[in-house]
Amino acid sequence: MIIAIDGPAASGKGTLAKKLAARYGLRHLDTGSLYRAVAYDVLEAGGDPANVDDAVLAARKLEPSGIPVDALRTPAVSEAASVVAAIPEVRSAILAFQRDYAAQPPGAVLDGRDIGTVVCPNADAKLFVIASSQARARRRYLELAARDSSVREEDVLTDIEARDRRDRERTVSPMTKADDAYLLDTTNLDIETAFEAAVAIIDGRRSND
Ligand code: DC
């Protein structure tokens, strides 16, 4: 079974994907971490994330498991990940890895921006997870503030909105809901309630097959 979960930053899709993978006995791939790893490598090498050659070089030698998780979640890497993700050659370098991952038994939950539309268009279940910008900024702010007390919530909101715009408006694989994806709005849902809603959608969908 393959479950595709897409949505904007801090919508709750990563947490949901992890919990769904545990629930259905599947593997989990956070595809945003692949773009983050490319961005991290470019920045570490002193390169420019918007430069096609710098970004493609990093994408072709991608080794995401070697990078500490916290180092991938800084605001600078988030911003640069969205920039490298708009480069078609970067996306195609990462596409085969994602499809191979999904194809290994017993299947997987993949979360990202284009899983239901491009990476796994034939997924068994698809969710598009959204939440208001304010709710998402609040969640991301609380996560970042635990590590850095100088973070300001209004800056987090500005960054999230700029990143969403770039992810939505790029020409290659823009973030968009697949026609057959279920929309799940987590603005007013805690994690457990969102998880139960996702399970109901997936089980309902599967029992209709
Ligand atoms: O999900 P995330 O916030 O960790 O993703 C970081 C960036 O990577 C995001 O701004 C856009 C890009 N991304 C993408 O373009 N396609 C994906 N499938 C996953 C992430």
PDB file of C-alpha atoms and ligand atoms in Angstrom:
ATOM      1  CA  MET A   1       0.000   0.000   0.000  1.00  0.00           C
ATOM      2  CA  ILE A   2       1.178   3.530  -0.801  1.00  0.00           C
ATOM      3  CA  ILE A   3      -0.228   6.562   1.017  1.00  0.00           C
ATOM      4  CA  ALA A   4       0.510  10.031  -0.410  1.00  0.00           C
ATOM      5  CA  ILE A   5       0.318  12.997   1.925  1.00  0.00           C
ATOM      6  CA  ASP A   6       0.840  16.500   0.575  1.00  0.00           C
ATOM      7  CA  GLY A   7       0.346  19.967   1.961  1.00  0.00           C
ATOM      8  CA  PRO A   8       2.047  23.219   2.910  1.00  0.00           C
ATOM      9  CA  ALA A   9       4.690  23.757   5.603  1.00  0.00           C
ATOM     10  CA  ALA A  10       3.639  22.949   9.185  1.00  0.00           C
ATOM     11  CA  SER A  11       0.204  21.678   8.130  1.00  0.00           C
ATOM     12  CA  GLY A  12       0.762  18.588  10.289  1.00  0.00           C
ATOM     13  CA  LYS A  13       1.458  16.272   7.351  1.00  0.00           C
ATOM     14  CA  GLY A  14       4.802  15.012   8.699  1.00  0.00           C
ATOM     15  CA  THR A  15       3.400  13.990  12.083  1.00  0.00           C
ATOM     16  CA  LEU A  16       0.395  12.406  10.417  1.00  0.00           C
ATOM     17  CA  ALA A  17       2.578  10.531   7.939  1.00  0.00           C
ATOM     18  CA  LYS A  18       4.701   9.081  10.750  1.00  0.00           C
ATOM     19  CA  LYS A  19       1.656   7.971  12.741  1.00  0.00           C
ATOM     20  CA  LEU A  20      -0.064   6.510   9.674  1.00  0.00           C
ATOM     21  CA  ALA A  21       3.070   4.535   8.760  1.00  0.00           C
ATOM     22  CA  ALA A  22       3.076   3.009  12.273  1.00  0.00           C
ATOM     23  CA  ARG A  23      -0.658   2.292  12.089  1.00  0.00           C
ATOM     24  CA  TYR A  24      -0.515   0.465   8.742  1.00  0.00           C
ATOM     25  CA  GLY A  25       2.939  -1.146   9.173  1.00  0.00           C
ATOM     26  CA  LEU A  26       4.462   0.875   6.320  1.00  0.00           C
ATOM     27  CA  ARG A  27       7.780   2.678   5.887  1.00  0.00           C
ATOM     28  CA  HIS A  28       7.840   6.477   5.945  1.00  0.00           C
ATOM     29  CA  LEU A  29       9.683   8.931   3.715  1.00  0.00           C
ATOM     30  CA  ASP A  30       9.699  12.642   4.536  1.00  0.00           C
ATOM     31  CA  THR A  31      10.476  13.894   1.024  1.00  0.00           C
ATOM     32  CA  GLY A  32      10.974  17.479   2.250  1.00  0.00           C
ATOM     33  CA  SER A  33      14.076  16.234   4.053  1.00  0.00           C
ATOM     34  CA  LEU A  34      15.584  15.284   0.667  1.00  0.00           C
ATOM     35  CA  TYR A  35      15.220  18.854  -0.619  1.00  0.00           C
ATOM     36  CA  ARG A  36      16.451  20.121   2.743  1.00  0.00           C
ATOM     37  CA  ALA A  37      19.528  17.874   2.487  1.00  0.00           C
ATOM     38  CA  VAL A  38      20.311  19.224  -0.985  1.00  0.00           C
ATOM     39  CA  ALA A  39      19.926  22.793   0.317  1.00  0.00           C
ATOM     40  CA  TYR A  40      22.087  22.048   3.350  1.00  0.00           C
ATOM     41  CA  ASP A  41      24.885  20.642   1.174  1.00  0.00           C
ATOM     42  CA  VAL A  42      24.794  23.658  -1.148  1.00  0.00           C
ATOM     43  CA  LEU A  43      24.968  26.091   1.787  1.00  0.00           C
ATOM     44  CA  GLU A  44      27.748  24.078   3.495  1.00  0.00           C
ATOM     45  CA  ALA A  45      29.784  24.151   0.287  1.00  0.00           C
ATOM     46  CA  GLY A  46      29.346  27.945   0.099  1.00  0.00           C
ATOM     47  CA  GLY A  47      27.182  27.598  -3.034  1.00  0.00           C
ATOM     48  CA  ASP A  48      24.036  29.437  -4.138  1.00  0.00           C
ATOM     49  CA  PRO A  49      20.747  27.463  -3.794  1.00  0.00           C
ATOM     50  CA  ALA A  50      19.355  29.265  -6.854  1.00  0.00           C
ATOM     51  CA  ASN A  51      22.327  28.210  -8.989  1.00  0.00           C
ATOM     52  CA  VAL A  52      21.365  25.181 -11.083  1.00  0.00           C
ATOM     53  CA  ASP A  53      24.906  23.712 -11.189  1.00  0.00           C
ATOM     54  CA  ASP A  54      25.435  24.012  -7.422  1.00  0.00           C
ATOM     55  CA  ALA A  55      22.027  22.510  -6.622  1.00  0.00           C
ATOM     56  CA  VAL A  56      22.209  19.677  -9.162  1.00  0.00           C
ATOM     57  CA  LEU A  57      25.688  18.670  -7.976  1.00  0.00           C
ATOM     58  CA  ALA A  58      24.324  18.360  -4.424  1.00  0.00           C
ATOM     59  CA  ALA A  59      21.188  16.498  -5.594  1.00  0.00           C
ATOM     60  CA  ARG A  60      23.205  13.899  -7.534  1.00  0.00           C
ATOM     61  CA  LYS A  61      25.396  13.016  -4.559  1.00  0.00           C
ATOM     62  CA  LEU A  62      22.556  13.141  -2.043  1.00  0.00           C
ATOM     63  CA  GLU A  63      23.256  11.267   1.217  1.00  0.00           C
ATOM     64  CA  PRO A  64      20.470  12.521   3.528  1.00  0.00           C
ATOM     65  CA  SER A  65      21.104  10.089   6.361  1.00  0.00           C
ATOM     66  CA  GLY A  66      24.486  11.673   7.206  1.00  0.00           C
ATOM     67  CA  ILE A  67      23.033  15.074   8.163  1.00  0.00           C
ATOM     68  CA  PRO A  68      21.881  15.784  11.746  1.00  0.00           C
ATOM     69  CA  VAL A  69      18.077  16.236  11.767  1.00  0.00           C
ATOM     70  CA  ASP A  70      18.178  19.577  13.635  1.00  0.00           C
ATOM     71  CA  ALA A  71      20.565  21.036  11.057  1.00  0.00           C
ATOM     72  CA  LEU A  72      17.951  20.416   8.358  1.00  0.00           C
ATOM     73  CA  ARG A  73      15.197  22.309  10.152  1.00  0.00           C
ATOM     74  CA  THR A  74      16.704  25.799  10.453  1.00  0.00           C
ATOM     75  CA  PRO A  75      14.941  28.776   8.776  1.00  0.00           C
ATOM     76  CA  ALA A  76      17.906  29.218   6.370  1.00  0.00           C
ATOM     77  CA  VAL A  77      17.707  25.601   5.199  1.00  0.00           C
ATOM     78  CA  SER A  78      13.880  25.774   4.927  1.00  0.00           C
ATOM     79  CA  GLU A  79      14.137  28.785   2.642  1.00  0.00           C
ATOM     80  CA  ALA A  80      16.969  27.288   0.554  1.00  0.00           C
ATOM     81  CA  ALA A  81      15.081  23.953   0.251  1.00  0.00           C
ATOM     82  CA  SER A  82      12.161  25.743  -1.351  1.00  0.00           C
ATOM     83  CA  VAL A  83      14.582  27.448  -3.776  1.00  0.00           C
ATOM     84  CA  VAL A  84      16.385  24.252  -4.873  1.00  0.00           C
ATOM     85  CA  ALA A  85      13.008  22.494  -5.139  1.00  0.00           C
ATOM     86  CA  ALA A  86      11.965  24.855  -7.944  1.00  0.00           C
ATOM     87  CA  ILE A  87      14.849  23.613 -10.163  1.00  0.00           C
ATOM     88  CA  PRO A  88      13.578  20.903 -12.572  1.00  0.00           C
ATOM     89  CA  GLU A  89      16.939  19.042 -12.687  1.00  0.00           C
ATOM     90  CA  VAL A  90      16.968  18.792  -8.888  1.00  0.00           C
ATOM     91  CA  ARG A  91      13.454  17.343  -8.876  1.00  0.00           C
ATOM     92  CA  SER A  92      14.269  14.761 -11.530  1.00  0.00           C
ATOM     93  CA  ALA A  93      17.463  13.722  -9.699  1.00  0.00           C
ATOM     94  CA  ILE A  94      15.355  12.958  -6.604  1.00  0.00           C
ATOM     95  CA  LEU A  95      12.319  11.446  -8.334  1.00  0.00           C
ATOM     96  CA  ALA A  96      13.694   7.941  -8.916  1.00  0.00           C
ATOM     97  CA  PHE A  97      14.837   7.650  -5.281  1.00  0.00           C
ATOM     98  CA  GLN A  98      11.316   8.481  -4.070  1.00  0.00           C
ATOM     99  CA  ARG A  99       9.602   6.065  -6.475  1.00  0.00           C
ATOM    100  CA  ASP A 100      12.017   3.253  -5.624  1.00  0.00           C
ATOM    101  CA  TYR A 101      11.385   3.858  -1.927  1.00  0.00           C
ATOM    102  CA  ALA A 102       7.619   3.682  -2.440  1.00  0.00           C
ATOM    103  CA  ALA A 103       7.882   0.507  -4.507  1.00  0.00           C
ATOM    104  CA  GLN A 104       9.688  -1.568  -1.843  1.00  0.00           C
ATOM    105  CA  PRO A 105       7.382  -3.929   0.066  1.00  0.00           C
ATOM    106  CA  PRO A 106       5.292  -3.543   2.124  1.00  0.00           C
ATOM    107  CA  GLY A 107       4.786  -0.021   0.744  1.00  0.00           C
ATOM    108  CA  ALA A 108       5.178   3.385   2.285  1.00  0.00           C
ATOM    109  CA  VAL A 109       3.731   6.667   3.398  1.00  0.00           C
ATOM    110  CA  LEU A 110       5.404   9.552   1.577  1.00  0.00           C
ATOM    111  CA  ASP A 111       4.820  13.152   2.578  1.00  0.00           C
ATOM    112  CA  GLY A 112       5.684  16.215   0.521  1.00  0.00           C
ATOM    113  CA  ARG A 113       4.199  18.602  -2.020  1.00  0.00           C
ATOM    114  CA  ASP A 114       3.851  16.554  -5.228  1.00  0.00           C
ATOM    115  CA  ILE A 115       3.477  12.969  -4.020  1.00  0.00           C
ATOM    116  CA  GLY A 116      -0.161  12.517  -5.090  1.00  0.00           C
ATOM    117  CA  THR A 117       0.308  14.412  -8.359  1.00  0.00           C
ATOM    118  CA  VAL A 118       3.776  13.403  -9.635  1.00  0.00           C
ATOM    119  CA  VAL A 119       5.757  10.957  -7.481  1.00  0.00           C
ATOM    120  CA  CYS A 120       2.998   8.394  -6.770  1.00  0.00           C
ATOM    121  CA  PRO A 121      -0.043   9.334  -8.865  1.00  0.00           C
ATOM    122  CA  ASN A 122      -1.371   5.778  -8.411  1.00  0.00           C
ATOM    123  CA  ALA A 123      -1.154   5.826  -4.597  1.00  0.00           C
ATOM    124  CA  ASP A 124      -3.846   3.789  -2.809  1.00  0.00           C
ATOM    125  CA  ALA A 125      -4.869   6.785  -0.712  1.00  0.00           C
ATOM    126  CA  LYS A 126      -4.111  10.481  -0.982  1.00  0.00           C
ATOM    127  CA  LEU A 127      -4.523  13.258   1.552  1.00  0.00           C
ATOM    128  CA  PHE A 128      -3.958  16.979   1.068  1.00  0.00           C
ATOM    129  CA  VAL A 129      -3.461  18.460   4.525  1.00  0.00           C
ATOM    130  CA  ILE A 130      -4.027  22.168   5.091  1.00  0.00           C
ATOM    131  CA  ALA A 131      -4.313  24.618   8.006  1.00  0.00           C
ATOM    132  CA  SER A 132      -4.555  28.409   8.206  1.00  0.00           C
ATOM    133  CA  SER A 133      -1.258  30.299   7.817  1.00  0.00           C
ATOM    134  CA  GLN A 134      -1.636  31.607  11.381  1.00  0.00           C
ATOM    135  CA  ALA A 135      -2.103  28.135  12.853  1.00  0.00           C
ATOM    136  CA  ARG A 136       0.872  26.817  10.899  1.00  0.00           C
ATOM    137  CA  ALA A 137       3.099  29.738  11.894  1.00  0.00           C
ATOM    138  CA  ARG A 138       2.158  29.203  15.531  1.00  0.00           C
ATOM    139  CA  ARG A 139       3.124  25.506  15.377  1.00  0.00           C
ATOM    140  CA  ARG A 140       6.414  26.171  13.606  1.00  0.00           C
ATOM    141  CA  TYR A 141       7.191  29.071  15.981  1.00  0.00           C
ATOM    142  CA  LEU A 142       6.717  26.840  19.055  1.00  0.00           C
ATOM    143  CA  GLU A 143       8.987  24.205  17.491  1.00  0.00           C
ATOM    144  CA  LEU A 144      11.743  26.733  16.652  1.00  0.00           C
ATOM    145  CA  ALA A 145      11.441  28.746  19.887  1.00  0.00           C
ATOM    146  CA  ALA A 146      12.242  25.622  21.900  1.00  0.00           C
ATOM    147  CA  ARG A 147      15.723  25.774  20.354  1.00  0.00           C
ATOM    148  CA  ASP A 148      16.191  29.524  19.768  1.00  0.00           C
ATOM    149  CA  SER A 149      14.523  32.121  22.011  1.00  0.00           C
ATOM    150  CA  SER A 150      15.197  34.982  19.546  1.00  0.00           C
ATOM    151  CA  VAL A 151      12.708  33.604  16.978  1.00  0.00           C
ATOM    152  CA  ARG A 152       9.697  35.909  16.331  1.00  0.00           C
ATOM    153  CA  GLU A 153       6.302  34.503  15.382  1.00  0.00           C
ATOM    154  CA  GLU A 154       5.611  37.244  12.810  1.00  0.00           C
ATOM    155  CA  ASP A 155       8.873  36.386  11.009  1.00  0.00           C
ATOM    156  CA  VAL A 156       7.908  32.711  10.970  1.00  0.00           C
ATOM    157  CA  LEU A 157       4.544  33.660   9.406  1.00  0.00           C
ATOM    158  CA  THR A 158       6.236  35.796   6.730  1.00  0.00           C
ATOM    159  CA  ASP A 159       8.699  32.982   5.908  1.00  0.00           C
ATOM    160  CA  ILE A 160       5.973  30.334   5.711  1.00  0.00           C
ATOM    161  CA  GLU A 161       3.813  32.460   3.415  1.00  0.00           C
ATOM    162  CA  ALA A 162       6.771  33.246   1.115  1.00  0.00           C
ATOM    163  CA  ARG A 163       7.719  29.573   0.962  1.00  0.00           C
ATOM    164  CA  ASP A 164       4.130  28.454   0.261  1.00  0.00           C
ATOM    165  CA  ARG A 165       3.897  30.990  -2.553  1.00  0.00           C
ATOM    166  CA  ARG A 166       7.132  29.706  -4.123  1.00  0.00           C
ATOM    167  CA  ASP A 167       6.078  26.050  -3.728  1.00  0.00           C
ATOM    168  CA  ARG A 168       2.629  26.767  -5.211  1.00  0.00           C
ATOM    169  CA  GLU A 169       3.709  28.985  -8.086  1.00  0.00           C
ATOM    170  CA  ARG A 170       6.767  27.173  -9.442  1.00  0.00           C
ATOM    171  CA  THR A 171       6.315  25.741 -12.920  1.00  0.00           C
ATOM    172  CA  VAL A 172       7.630  22.236 -12.209  1.00  0.00           C
ATOM    173  CA  SER A 173       5.580  19.991  -9.884  1.00  0.00           C
ATOM    174  CA  PRO A 174       3.906  22.839  -7.983  1.00  0.00           C
ATOM    175  CA  MET A 175       2.255  22.098  -4.666  1.00  0.00           C
ATOM    176  CA  THR A 176      -1.329  21.300  -5.571  1.00  0.00           C
ATOM    177  CA  LYS A 177      -4.078  18.956  -4.459  1.00  0.00           C
ATOM    178  CA  ALA A 178      -4.511  15.895  -6.676  1.00  0.00           C
ATOM    179  CA  ASP A 179      -8.084  15.627  -7.996  1.00  0.00           C
ATOM    180  CA  ASP A 180      -8.542  12.360  -6.112  1.00  0.00           C
ATOM    181  CA  ALA A 181      -6.946  13.526  -2.823  1.00  0.00           C
ATOM    182  CA  TYR A 182      -9.011  14.059   0.315  1.00  0.00           C
ATOM    183  CA  LEU A 183      -8.719  17.510   1.834  1.00  0.00           C
ATOM    184  CA  LEU A 184      -8.027  17.485   5.575  1.00  0.00           C
ATOM    185  CA  ASP A 185      -8.058  20.862   7.380  1.00  0.00           C
ATOM    186  CA  THR A 186      -6.147  20.582  10.667  1.00  0.00           C
ATOM    187  CA  THR A 187      -6.539  24.247  11.727  1.00  0.00           C
ATOM    188  CA  ASN A 188      -8.710  23.333  14.705  1.00  0.00           C
ATOM    189  CA  LEU A 189      -7.648  19.726  15.201  1.00  0.00           C
ATOM    190  CA  ASP A 190      -5.099  18.357  17.644  1.00  0.00           C
ATOM    191  CA  ILE A 191      -2.780  15.606  16.433  1.00  0.00           C
ATOM    192  CA  GLU A 192      -4.897  12.717  17.713  1.00  0.00           C
ATOM    193  CA  THR A 193      -8.111  14.060  16.166  1.00  0.00           C
ATOM    194  CA  ALA A 194      -6.368  14.733  12.849  1.00  0.00           C
ATOM    195  CA  PHE A 195      -4.928  11.210  12.929  1.00  0.00           C
ATOM    196  CA  GLU A 196      -8.329   9.625  13.575  1.00  0.00           C
ATOM    197  CA  ALA A 197      -9.809  11.681  10.719  1.00  0.00           C
ATOM    198  CA  ALA A 198      -7.019  10.525   8.392  1.00  0.00           C
ATOM    199  CA  VAL A 199      -7.523   6.866   9.369  1.00  0.00           C
ATOM    200  CA  ALA A 200     -11.265   7.181   8.744  1.00  0.00           C
ATOM    201  CA  ILE A 201     -10.595   8.641   5.303  1.00  0.00           C
ATOM    202  CA  ILE A 202      -8.050   5.940   4.397  1.00  0.00           C
ATOM    203  CA  ASP A 203     -10.138   3.043   5.743  1.00  0.00           C
ATOM    204  CA  GLY A 204     -13.282   4.394   4.100  1.00  0.00           C
ATOM    205  CA  ARG A 205     -11.461   4.799   0.861  1.00  0.00           C
ATOM    206  CA  ARG A 206      -9.898   1.335   1.039  1.00  0.00           C
ATOM    207  CA  SER A 207     -13.174  -0.416   1.893  1.00  0.00           C
ATOM    208  CA  ASN A 208     -14.741   1.189  -1.201  1.00  0.00           C
ATOM    209  CA  ASP A 209     -12.080  -0.349  -3.492  1.00  0.00           C
TER     210      ASP A 209
HETATM  211  O1   DC B   1       8.019  19.575   3.870  1.00  0.00           O
HETATM  212  P1   DC B   1       9.196  20.512   4.150  1.00  0.00           P
HETATM  213  O2   DC B   1       8.770  21.826   4.730  1.00  0.00           O
HETATM  214  O3   DC B   1      10.275  19.862   4.944  1.00  0.00           O
HETATM  215  O4   DC B   1       9.814  20.815   2.679  1.00  0.00           O
HETATM  216  C1   DC B   1      10.893  21.688   2.484  1.00  0.00           C
HETATM  217  C2   DC B   1      10.826  22.250   1.059  1.00  0.00           C
HETATM  218  O5   DC B   1      11.056  21.203   0.115  1.00  0.00           O
HETATM  219  C3   DC B   1       9.476  22.860   0.682  1.00  0.00           C
HETATM  220  O6   DC B   1       9.442  24.261   0.893  1.00  0.00           O
HETATM  221  C4   DC B   1       9.321  22.539  -0.777  1.00  0.00           C
HETATM  222  C5   DC B   1      10.215  21.363  -1.021  1.00  0.00           C
HETATM  223  N1   DC B   1       9.488  20.117  -1.273  1.00  0.00           N
HETATM  224  C6   DC B   1       9.032  19.890  -2.552  1.00  0.00           C
HETATM  225  O7   DC B   1       9.163  20.770  -3.398  1.00  0.00           O
HETATM  226  N2   DC B   1       8.458  18.698  -2.880  1.00  0.00           N
HETATM  227  C7   DC B   1       8.284  17.752  -1.961  1.00  0.00           C
HETATM  228  N3   DC B   1       7.730  16.585  -2.311  1.00  0.00           N
HETATM  229  C8   DC B   1       8.704  17.973  -0.627  1.00  0.00           C
HETATM  230  C9   DC B   1       9.293  19.177  -0.308  1.00  0.00           C
END
